Coordinates of C-alpha atoms and ligand atoms in Angstrom, one line a residue:
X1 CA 0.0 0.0 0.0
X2 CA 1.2 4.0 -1.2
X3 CA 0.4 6.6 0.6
X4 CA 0.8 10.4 0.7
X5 CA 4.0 12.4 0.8
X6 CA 2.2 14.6 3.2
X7 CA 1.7 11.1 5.5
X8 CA 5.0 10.0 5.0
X9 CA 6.1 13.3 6.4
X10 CA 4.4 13.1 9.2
X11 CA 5.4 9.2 10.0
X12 CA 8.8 9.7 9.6
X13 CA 9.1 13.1 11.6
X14 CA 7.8 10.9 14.6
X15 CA 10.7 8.9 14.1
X16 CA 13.1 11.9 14.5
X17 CA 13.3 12.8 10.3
X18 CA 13.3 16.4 10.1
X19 CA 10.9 17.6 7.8
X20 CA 9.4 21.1 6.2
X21 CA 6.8 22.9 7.9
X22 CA 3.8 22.2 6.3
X23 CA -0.7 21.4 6.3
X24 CA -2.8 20.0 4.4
X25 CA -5.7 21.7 2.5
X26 CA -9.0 19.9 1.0
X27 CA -9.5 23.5 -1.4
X28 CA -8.1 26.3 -3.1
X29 CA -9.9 28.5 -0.2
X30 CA -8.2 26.3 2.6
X31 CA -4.9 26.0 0.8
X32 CA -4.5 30.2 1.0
X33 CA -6.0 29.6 5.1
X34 CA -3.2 27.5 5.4
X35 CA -0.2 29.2 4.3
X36 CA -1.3 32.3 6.5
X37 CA -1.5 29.8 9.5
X38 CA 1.9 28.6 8.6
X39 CA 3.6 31.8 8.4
X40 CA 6.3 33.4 5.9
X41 CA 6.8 35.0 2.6
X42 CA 7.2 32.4 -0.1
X43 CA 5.0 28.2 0.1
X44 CA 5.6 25.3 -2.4
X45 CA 1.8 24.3 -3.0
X46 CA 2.6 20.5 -3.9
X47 CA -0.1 18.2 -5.7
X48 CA -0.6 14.7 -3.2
X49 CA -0.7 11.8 -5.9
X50 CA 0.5 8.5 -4.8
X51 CA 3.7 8.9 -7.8
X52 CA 6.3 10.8 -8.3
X53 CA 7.7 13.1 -10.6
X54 CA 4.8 16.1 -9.5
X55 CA 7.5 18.5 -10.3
X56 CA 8.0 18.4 -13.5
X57 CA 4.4 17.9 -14.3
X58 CA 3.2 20.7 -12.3
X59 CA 2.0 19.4 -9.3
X60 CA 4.7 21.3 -7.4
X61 CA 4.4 25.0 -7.3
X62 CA 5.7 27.8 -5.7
X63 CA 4.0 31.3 -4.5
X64 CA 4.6 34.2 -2.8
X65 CA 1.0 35.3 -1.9
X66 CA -2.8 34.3 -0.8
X67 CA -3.7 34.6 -4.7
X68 CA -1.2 32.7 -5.9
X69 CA -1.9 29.9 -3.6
X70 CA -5.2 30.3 -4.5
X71 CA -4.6 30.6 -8.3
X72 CA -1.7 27.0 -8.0
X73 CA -4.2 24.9 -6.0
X74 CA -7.3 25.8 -8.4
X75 CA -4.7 24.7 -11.5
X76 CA -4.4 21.1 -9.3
X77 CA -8.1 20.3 -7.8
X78 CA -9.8 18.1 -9.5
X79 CA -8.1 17.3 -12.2
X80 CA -5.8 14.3 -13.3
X81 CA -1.8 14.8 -12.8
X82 CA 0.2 12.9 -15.6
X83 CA 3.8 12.5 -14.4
X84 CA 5.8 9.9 -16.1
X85 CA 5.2 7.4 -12.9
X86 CA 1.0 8.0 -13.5
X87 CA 0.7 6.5 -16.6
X88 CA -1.3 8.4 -19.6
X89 CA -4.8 8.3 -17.1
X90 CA -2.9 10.1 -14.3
X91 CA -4.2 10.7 -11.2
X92 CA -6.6 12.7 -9.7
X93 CA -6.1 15.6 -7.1
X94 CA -8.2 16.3 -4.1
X95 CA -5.9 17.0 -1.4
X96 CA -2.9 19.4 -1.8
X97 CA 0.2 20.0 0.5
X98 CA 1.1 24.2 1.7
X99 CA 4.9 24.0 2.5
X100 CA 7.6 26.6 3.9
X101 CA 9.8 27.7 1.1
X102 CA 13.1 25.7 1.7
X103 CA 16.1 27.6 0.5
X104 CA 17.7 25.0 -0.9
X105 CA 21.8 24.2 -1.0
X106 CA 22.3 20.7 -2.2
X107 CA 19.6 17.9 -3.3
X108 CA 20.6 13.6 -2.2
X109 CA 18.9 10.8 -3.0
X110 CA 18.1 8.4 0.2
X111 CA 15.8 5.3 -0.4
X112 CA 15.6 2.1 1.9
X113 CA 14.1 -0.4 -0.1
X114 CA 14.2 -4.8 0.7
X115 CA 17.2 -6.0 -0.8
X116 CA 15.3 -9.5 -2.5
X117 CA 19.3 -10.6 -3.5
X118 CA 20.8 -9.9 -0.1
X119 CA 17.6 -11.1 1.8
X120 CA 18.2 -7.5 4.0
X121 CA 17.4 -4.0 4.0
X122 CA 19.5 -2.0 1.6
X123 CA 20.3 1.8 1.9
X124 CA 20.7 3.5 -1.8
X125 CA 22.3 6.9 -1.7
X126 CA 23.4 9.3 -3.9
X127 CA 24.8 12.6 -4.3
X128 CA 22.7 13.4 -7.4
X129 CA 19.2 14.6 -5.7
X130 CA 16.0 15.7 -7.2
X131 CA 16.4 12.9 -10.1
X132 CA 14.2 9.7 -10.4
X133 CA 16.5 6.9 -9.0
X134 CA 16.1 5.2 -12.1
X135 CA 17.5 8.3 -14.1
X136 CA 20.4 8.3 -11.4
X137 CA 21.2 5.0 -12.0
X138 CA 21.5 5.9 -16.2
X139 CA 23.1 8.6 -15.9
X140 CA 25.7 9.2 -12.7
X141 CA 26.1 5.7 -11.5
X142 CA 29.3 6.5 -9.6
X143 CA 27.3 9.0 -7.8
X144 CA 25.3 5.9 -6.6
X145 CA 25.9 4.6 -2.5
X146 CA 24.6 1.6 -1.4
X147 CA 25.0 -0.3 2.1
X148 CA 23.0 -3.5 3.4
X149 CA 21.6 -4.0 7.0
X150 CA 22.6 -6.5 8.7
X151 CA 19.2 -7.7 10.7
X152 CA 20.6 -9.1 13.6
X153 CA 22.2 -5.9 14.6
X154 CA 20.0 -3.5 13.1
X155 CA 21.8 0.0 11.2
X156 CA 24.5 1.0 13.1
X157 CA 25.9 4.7 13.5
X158 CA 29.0 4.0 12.1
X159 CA 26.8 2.8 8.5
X160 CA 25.3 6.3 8.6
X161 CA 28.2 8.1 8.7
X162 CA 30.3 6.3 6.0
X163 CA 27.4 6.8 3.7
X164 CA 27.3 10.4 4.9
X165 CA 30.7 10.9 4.4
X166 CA 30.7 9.1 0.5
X167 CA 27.9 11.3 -0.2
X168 CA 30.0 14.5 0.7
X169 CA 28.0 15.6 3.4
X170 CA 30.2 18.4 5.6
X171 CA 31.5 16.9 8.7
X172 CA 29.5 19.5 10.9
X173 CA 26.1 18.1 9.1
X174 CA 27.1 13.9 9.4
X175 CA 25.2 13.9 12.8
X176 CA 21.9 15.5 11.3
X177 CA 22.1 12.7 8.5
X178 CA 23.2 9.9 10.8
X179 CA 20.0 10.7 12.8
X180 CA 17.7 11.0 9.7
X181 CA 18.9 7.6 8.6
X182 CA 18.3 5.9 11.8
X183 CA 14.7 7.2 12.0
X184 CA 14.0 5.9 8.2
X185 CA 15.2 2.5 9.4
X186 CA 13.1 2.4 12.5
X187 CA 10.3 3.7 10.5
X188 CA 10.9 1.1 8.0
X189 CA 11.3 -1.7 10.6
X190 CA 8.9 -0.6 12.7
X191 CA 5.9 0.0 10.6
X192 CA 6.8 -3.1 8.1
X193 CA 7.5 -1.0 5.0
X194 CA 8.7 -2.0 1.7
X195 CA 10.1 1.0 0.7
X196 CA 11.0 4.0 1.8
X197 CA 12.5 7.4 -0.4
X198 CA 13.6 10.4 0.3
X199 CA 14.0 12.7 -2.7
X200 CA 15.3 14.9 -2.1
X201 CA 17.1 14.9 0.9
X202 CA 18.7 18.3 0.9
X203 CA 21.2 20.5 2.8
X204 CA 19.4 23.9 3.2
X205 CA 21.0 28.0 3.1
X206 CA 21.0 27.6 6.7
X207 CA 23.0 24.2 7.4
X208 CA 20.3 22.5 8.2
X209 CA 19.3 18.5 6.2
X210 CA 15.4 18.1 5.6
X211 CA 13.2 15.5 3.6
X212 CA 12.0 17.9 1.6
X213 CA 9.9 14.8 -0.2
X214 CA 9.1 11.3 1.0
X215 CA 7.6 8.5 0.0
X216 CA 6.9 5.2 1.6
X217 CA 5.1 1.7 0.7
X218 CA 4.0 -0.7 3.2
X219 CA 3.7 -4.2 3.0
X220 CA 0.4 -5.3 2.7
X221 CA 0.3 -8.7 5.1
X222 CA 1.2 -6.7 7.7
X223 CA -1.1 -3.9 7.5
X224 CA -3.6 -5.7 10.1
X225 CA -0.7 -5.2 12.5
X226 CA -1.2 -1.3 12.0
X227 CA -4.7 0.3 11.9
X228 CA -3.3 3.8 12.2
X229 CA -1.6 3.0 8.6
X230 CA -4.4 1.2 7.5
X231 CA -6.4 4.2 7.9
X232 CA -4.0 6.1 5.4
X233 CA -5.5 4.2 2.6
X234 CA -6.6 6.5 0.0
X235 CA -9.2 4.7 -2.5
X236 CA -9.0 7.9 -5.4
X237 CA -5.7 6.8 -6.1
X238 CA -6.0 3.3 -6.9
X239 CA -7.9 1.7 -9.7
X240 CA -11.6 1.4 -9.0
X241 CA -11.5 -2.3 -9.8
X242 CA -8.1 -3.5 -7.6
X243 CA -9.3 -1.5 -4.9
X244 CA -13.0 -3.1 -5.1
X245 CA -11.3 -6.5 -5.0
X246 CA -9.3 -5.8 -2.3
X247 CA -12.2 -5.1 -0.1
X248 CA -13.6 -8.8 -0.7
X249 CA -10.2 -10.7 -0.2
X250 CA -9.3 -11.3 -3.6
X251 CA -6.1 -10.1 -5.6
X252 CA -6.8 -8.8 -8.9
X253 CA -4.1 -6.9 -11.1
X254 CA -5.7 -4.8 -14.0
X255 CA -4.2 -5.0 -17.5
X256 CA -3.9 -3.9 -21.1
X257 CA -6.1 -6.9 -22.9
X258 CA -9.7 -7.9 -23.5
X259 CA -10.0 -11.5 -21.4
X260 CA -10.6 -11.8 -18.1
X261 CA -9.0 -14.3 -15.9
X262 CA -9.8 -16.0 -12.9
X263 CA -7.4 -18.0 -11.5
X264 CA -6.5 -19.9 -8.2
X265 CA -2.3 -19.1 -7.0
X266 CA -0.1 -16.7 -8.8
X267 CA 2.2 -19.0 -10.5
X268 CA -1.3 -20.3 -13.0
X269 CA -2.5 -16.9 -12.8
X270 CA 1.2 -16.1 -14.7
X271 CA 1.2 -19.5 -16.4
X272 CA -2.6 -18.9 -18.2
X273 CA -1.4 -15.6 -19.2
X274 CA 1.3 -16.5 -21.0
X275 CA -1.2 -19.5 -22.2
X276 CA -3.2 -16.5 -23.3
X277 CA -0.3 -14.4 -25.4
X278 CA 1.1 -17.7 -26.7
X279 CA -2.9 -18.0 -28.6
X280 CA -2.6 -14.6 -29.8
X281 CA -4.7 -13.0 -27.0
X282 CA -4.0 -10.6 -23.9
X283 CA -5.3 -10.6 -20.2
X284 CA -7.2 -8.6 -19.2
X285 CA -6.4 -8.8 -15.6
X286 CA -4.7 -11.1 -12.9
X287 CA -7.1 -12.0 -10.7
X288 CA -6.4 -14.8 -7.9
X289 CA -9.3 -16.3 -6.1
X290 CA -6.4 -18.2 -3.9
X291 CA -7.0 -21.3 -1.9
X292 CA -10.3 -22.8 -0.6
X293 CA -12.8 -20.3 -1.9
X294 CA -16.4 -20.6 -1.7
X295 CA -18.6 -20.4 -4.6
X296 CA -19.5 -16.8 -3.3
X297 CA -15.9 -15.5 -3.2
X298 CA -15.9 -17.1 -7.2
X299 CA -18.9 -15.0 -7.6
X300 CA -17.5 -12.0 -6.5
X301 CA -14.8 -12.6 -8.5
X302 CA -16.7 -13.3 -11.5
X303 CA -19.2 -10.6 -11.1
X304 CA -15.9 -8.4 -10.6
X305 CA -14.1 -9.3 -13.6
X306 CA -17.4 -8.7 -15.6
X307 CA -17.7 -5.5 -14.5
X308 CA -14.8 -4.5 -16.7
X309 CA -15.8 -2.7 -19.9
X310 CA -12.6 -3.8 -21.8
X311 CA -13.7 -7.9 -20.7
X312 CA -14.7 -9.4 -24.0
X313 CA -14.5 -12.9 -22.9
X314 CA -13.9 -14.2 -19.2
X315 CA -11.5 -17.7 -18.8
X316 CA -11.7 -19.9 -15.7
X317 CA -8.8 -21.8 -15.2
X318 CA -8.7 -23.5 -12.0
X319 CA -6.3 -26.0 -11.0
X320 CA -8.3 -26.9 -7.4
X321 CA -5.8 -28.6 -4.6
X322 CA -7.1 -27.2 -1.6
X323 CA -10.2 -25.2 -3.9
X324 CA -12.8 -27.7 -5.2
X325 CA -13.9 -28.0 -8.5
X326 CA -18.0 -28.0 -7.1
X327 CA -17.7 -24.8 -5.6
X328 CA -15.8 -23.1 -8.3
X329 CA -18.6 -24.2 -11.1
X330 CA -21.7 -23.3 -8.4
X331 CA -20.0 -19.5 -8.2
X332 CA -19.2 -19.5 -11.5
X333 CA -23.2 -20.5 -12.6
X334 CA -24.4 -18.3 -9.9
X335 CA -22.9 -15.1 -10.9
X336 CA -23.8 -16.0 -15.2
X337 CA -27.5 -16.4 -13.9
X338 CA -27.6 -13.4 -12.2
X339 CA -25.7 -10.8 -14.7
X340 CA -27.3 -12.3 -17.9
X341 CA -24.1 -11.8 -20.0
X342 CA -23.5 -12.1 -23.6
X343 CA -19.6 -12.7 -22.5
X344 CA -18.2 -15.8 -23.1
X345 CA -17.2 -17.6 -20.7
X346 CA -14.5 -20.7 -21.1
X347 CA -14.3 -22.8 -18.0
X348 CA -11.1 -25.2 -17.4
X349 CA -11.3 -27.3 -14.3
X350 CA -9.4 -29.8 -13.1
X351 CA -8.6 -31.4 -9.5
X352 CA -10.4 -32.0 -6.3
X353 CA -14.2 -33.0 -6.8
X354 CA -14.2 -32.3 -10.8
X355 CA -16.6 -34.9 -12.2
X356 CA -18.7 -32.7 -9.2
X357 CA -18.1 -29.8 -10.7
X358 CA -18.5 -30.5 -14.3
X359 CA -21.7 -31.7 -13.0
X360 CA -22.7 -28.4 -11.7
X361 CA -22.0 -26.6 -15.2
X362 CA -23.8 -29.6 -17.2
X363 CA -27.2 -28.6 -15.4
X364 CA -26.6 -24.9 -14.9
X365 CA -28.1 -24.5 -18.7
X366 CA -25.8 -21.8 -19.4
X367 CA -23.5 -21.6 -22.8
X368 CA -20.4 -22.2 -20.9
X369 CA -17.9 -23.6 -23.0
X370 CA -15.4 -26.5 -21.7
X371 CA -11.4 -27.3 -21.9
X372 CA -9.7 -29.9 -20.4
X373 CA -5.8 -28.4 -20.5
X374 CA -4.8 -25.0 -20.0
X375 CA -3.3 -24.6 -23.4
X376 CA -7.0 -25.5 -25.2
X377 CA -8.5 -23.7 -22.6
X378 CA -6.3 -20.4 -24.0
X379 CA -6.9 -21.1 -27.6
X380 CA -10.9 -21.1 -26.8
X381 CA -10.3 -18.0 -25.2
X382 CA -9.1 -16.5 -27.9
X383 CA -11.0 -17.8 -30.2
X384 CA -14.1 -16.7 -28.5
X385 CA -12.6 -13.4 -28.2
X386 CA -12.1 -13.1 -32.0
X387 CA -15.5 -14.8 -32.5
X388 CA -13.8 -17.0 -35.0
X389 CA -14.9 -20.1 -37.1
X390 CA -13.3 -22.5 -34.5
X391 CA -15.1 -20.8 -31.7
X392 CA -18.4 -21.0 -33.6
X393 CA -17.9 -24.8 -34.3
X394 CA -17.4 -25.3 -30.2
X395 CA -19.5 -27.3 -28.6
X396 CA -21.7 -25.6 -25.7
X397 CA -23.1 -26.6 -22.8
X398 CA -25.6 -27.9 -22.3
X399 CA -24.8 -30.3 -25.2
Ligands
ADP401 P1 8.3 15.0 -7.1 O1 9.4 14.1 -6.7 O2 7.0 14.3 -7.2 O3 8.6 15.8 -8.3 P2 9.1 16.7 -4.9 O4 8.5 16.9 -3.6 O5 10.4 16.0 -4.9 O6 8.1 16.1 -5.9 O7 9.4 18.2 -5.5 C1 10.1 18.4 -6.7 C2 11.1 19.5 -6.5 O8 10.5 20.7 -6.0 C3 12.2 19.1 -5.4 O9 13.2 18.4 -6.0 C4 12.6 20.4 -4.9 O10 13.6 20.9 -5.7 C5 11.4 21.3 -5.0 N1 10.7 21.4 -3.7 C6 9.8 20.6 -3.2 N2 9.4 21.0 -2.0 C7 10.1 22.1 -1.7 C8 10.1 23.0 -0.6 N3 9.4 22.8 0.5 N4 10.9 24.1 -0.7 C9 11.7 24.3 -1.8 N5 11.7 23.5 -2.9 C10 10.9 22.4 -2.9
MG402 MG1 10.7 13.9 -5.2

């Protein structure tokens, strides 16, 4: 789970990261109210979006009155930023950040990510600030600092400074870093992220290191371990249909194509895609029903995946160990009785309580069309998707 920069902020300065003065505003009105509360001559008026790259996109702006506030955060509500991290739909603004003005020296890079290779917590630095980390990487590579944790003994002091000093920080400032990068790691630790960023980190007119951005990702199987982030959710910046699934339990990735899959585990979910692409077809999502679900969680799922307006035909394919095939088939009939679709639907079963299953489908009366192996299963997909001759010469149930 993303959240805001303007939660981040506030998360990590409980963990002793020095951060901006800043509030939140719900509207151009409030934005204005809020700079006067804050104080000062000049705000940055900054766009909340769970992505980066606001700046260059406009979501980052800076003013040196009530009007101009007023005029920035009018330029933002309501509408979708595109930044190269958005994608072409963007993403909509309702909240925006009022910040102090930071007169700014030097820009870092600091990002705590999980290190899958090393199996710990790695600290990336760099020297070369404001940039995507990606860009960094391209283009000043021997800028780049990079240190791993070792768990048993958590970040030490002596870490900190050695990345301080590689970066070029100024002796007198090593102990303002050293504590921002211990209060990242406890953050991290603590709260069960998967990532945390700080870009940029800078060095400010007055000697002083801020996050003067911040983004952090938690690790979703651990959320139920912390309401208070939990409660950070925000729903307008995920995709309507991976957020509705993730309300009922199920774990559904949206994608480019027109046929919608449901699929038990991640490794068929990956397997009958590439079935798919092999057939000359696409996915049109990833969506997991995972183990032992009832025939109303396959409902959901198959009410959900229908619900898509780019689903042109919908493919079952489920391999059922600890699922069984009976209760796939009754949510499966029970959601195509109740929508009334013109969708085909291809179902591939195979496993625990199949001839059960099958069953179900035979009487269901439904023109649900059969496949016995994943890869026919695919090409009727496809087939149905193109509304080909083969697909018109299938046979249907009830035969
Ligand atoms: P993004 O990464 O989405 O582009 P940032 O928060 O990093 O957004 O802001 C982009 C740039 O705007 C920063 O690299 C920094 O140069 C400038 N900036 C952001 N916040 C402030 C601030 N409070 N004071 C001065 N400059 C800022
Ligand atoms: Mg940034």
């Amino acid at each position: 789970m993303d959240i805001h920069e303007y939660q981040a902020k506030e998360l990590l300065a409980n963990f002793g990261v020095n951060v901006p003065l800043g509030a939140l505003a719900y509207s151009p009105e409030q934005a204005a109210y809020r700079a006067r509360e804050l104080g000062g001559e000049k705000w940055v008026v900054k766009a909340q979006v769970h992505a980066g790259g606001r700046g260059q996109a406009g979501g980052v702006k800076i003013c040196q009155s009530d009007t101009e506030i007023q005029a920035a955060s009018e330029q933002m509500f309501g509408r979708k930023l595109v930044t190269h991290q958005t994608g072409p739909e963007g993403r909509g603004v309702y909240r925006v950040y009022v910040e102090t003005l930071v007169q700014i020296e030097k820009e870092f890079y600091l990002g705590f990510v999980l290190d899958r290779v090393s199996q710990r917590i790695m600290i990336v630095a760099s020297s070369a600030g404001g940039m995507e980390v990606e860009d960094i990487a391209a283009e000043e590579p021997g800028t780049i600092v990079r240190a791993t944790v070792e768990p048993a003994v958590g970040l030490r002091d002596f870490q900190c400074r050695q990345i301080a000093f590689k970066l070029g920080i100024d002796a007198s400032m090593v102990q303002q870093v050293v504590r921002i990068m211990l209060g990242c790691y406890r953050a991290f630790t603590e709260l069960d992220a998967t990532m945390v960023e700080i870009n940029p980190l800078v060095v400010t007119s007055d000697h002083s290191i801020l996050a003067l951005d911040a983004k952090m990702t938690f690790d979703d199987n651990a959320l139920f371990r912390h309401p208070q982030i939990s409660e950070l959710r925000d729903k307008s910046q995920e995709d309507v249909l991976e957020s509705r699934a993730s309300d009922r339990g199920l774990r559904y990735v949206a994608m480019k194509g027109n046929i919608g899959c449901i699929v038990n585990g991640a490794g068929l979910a990956l397997a009958t895609m590439d079935a798919i692409s092999q057939a000359g077809g696409q996915a049109a999502n990833f969506l997991d029903i995972g183990g032992g679900a009832t025939a109303d969680r396959v409902a959901k799922a198959v009410r959900l995946v229908l619900s898509d307006q780019n689903v042109q035909t919908v493919l079952v394919n489920v391999f059922a160990g600890i699922n069984r095939c009976d209760w796939v088939a009754e949510g499966v009939v029970s959601a195509l009785h109740e929508a009334a679709t013109d969708v085909p639907v291809i179902v591939r079963l195979a496993g625990n309580n199949l001839e059960e299953g099958q069953m179900v489908l035979a009487k269901s009366g439904l023109p649900i069309i059969r496949a016995s192996n994943l890869k026919e299963a695919a090409e009727r997909a496809v087939s149905a998707w193109r509304n080909d001759a083969a697909f018109r010469a299938l046979p249907v149930l009830p035969t």
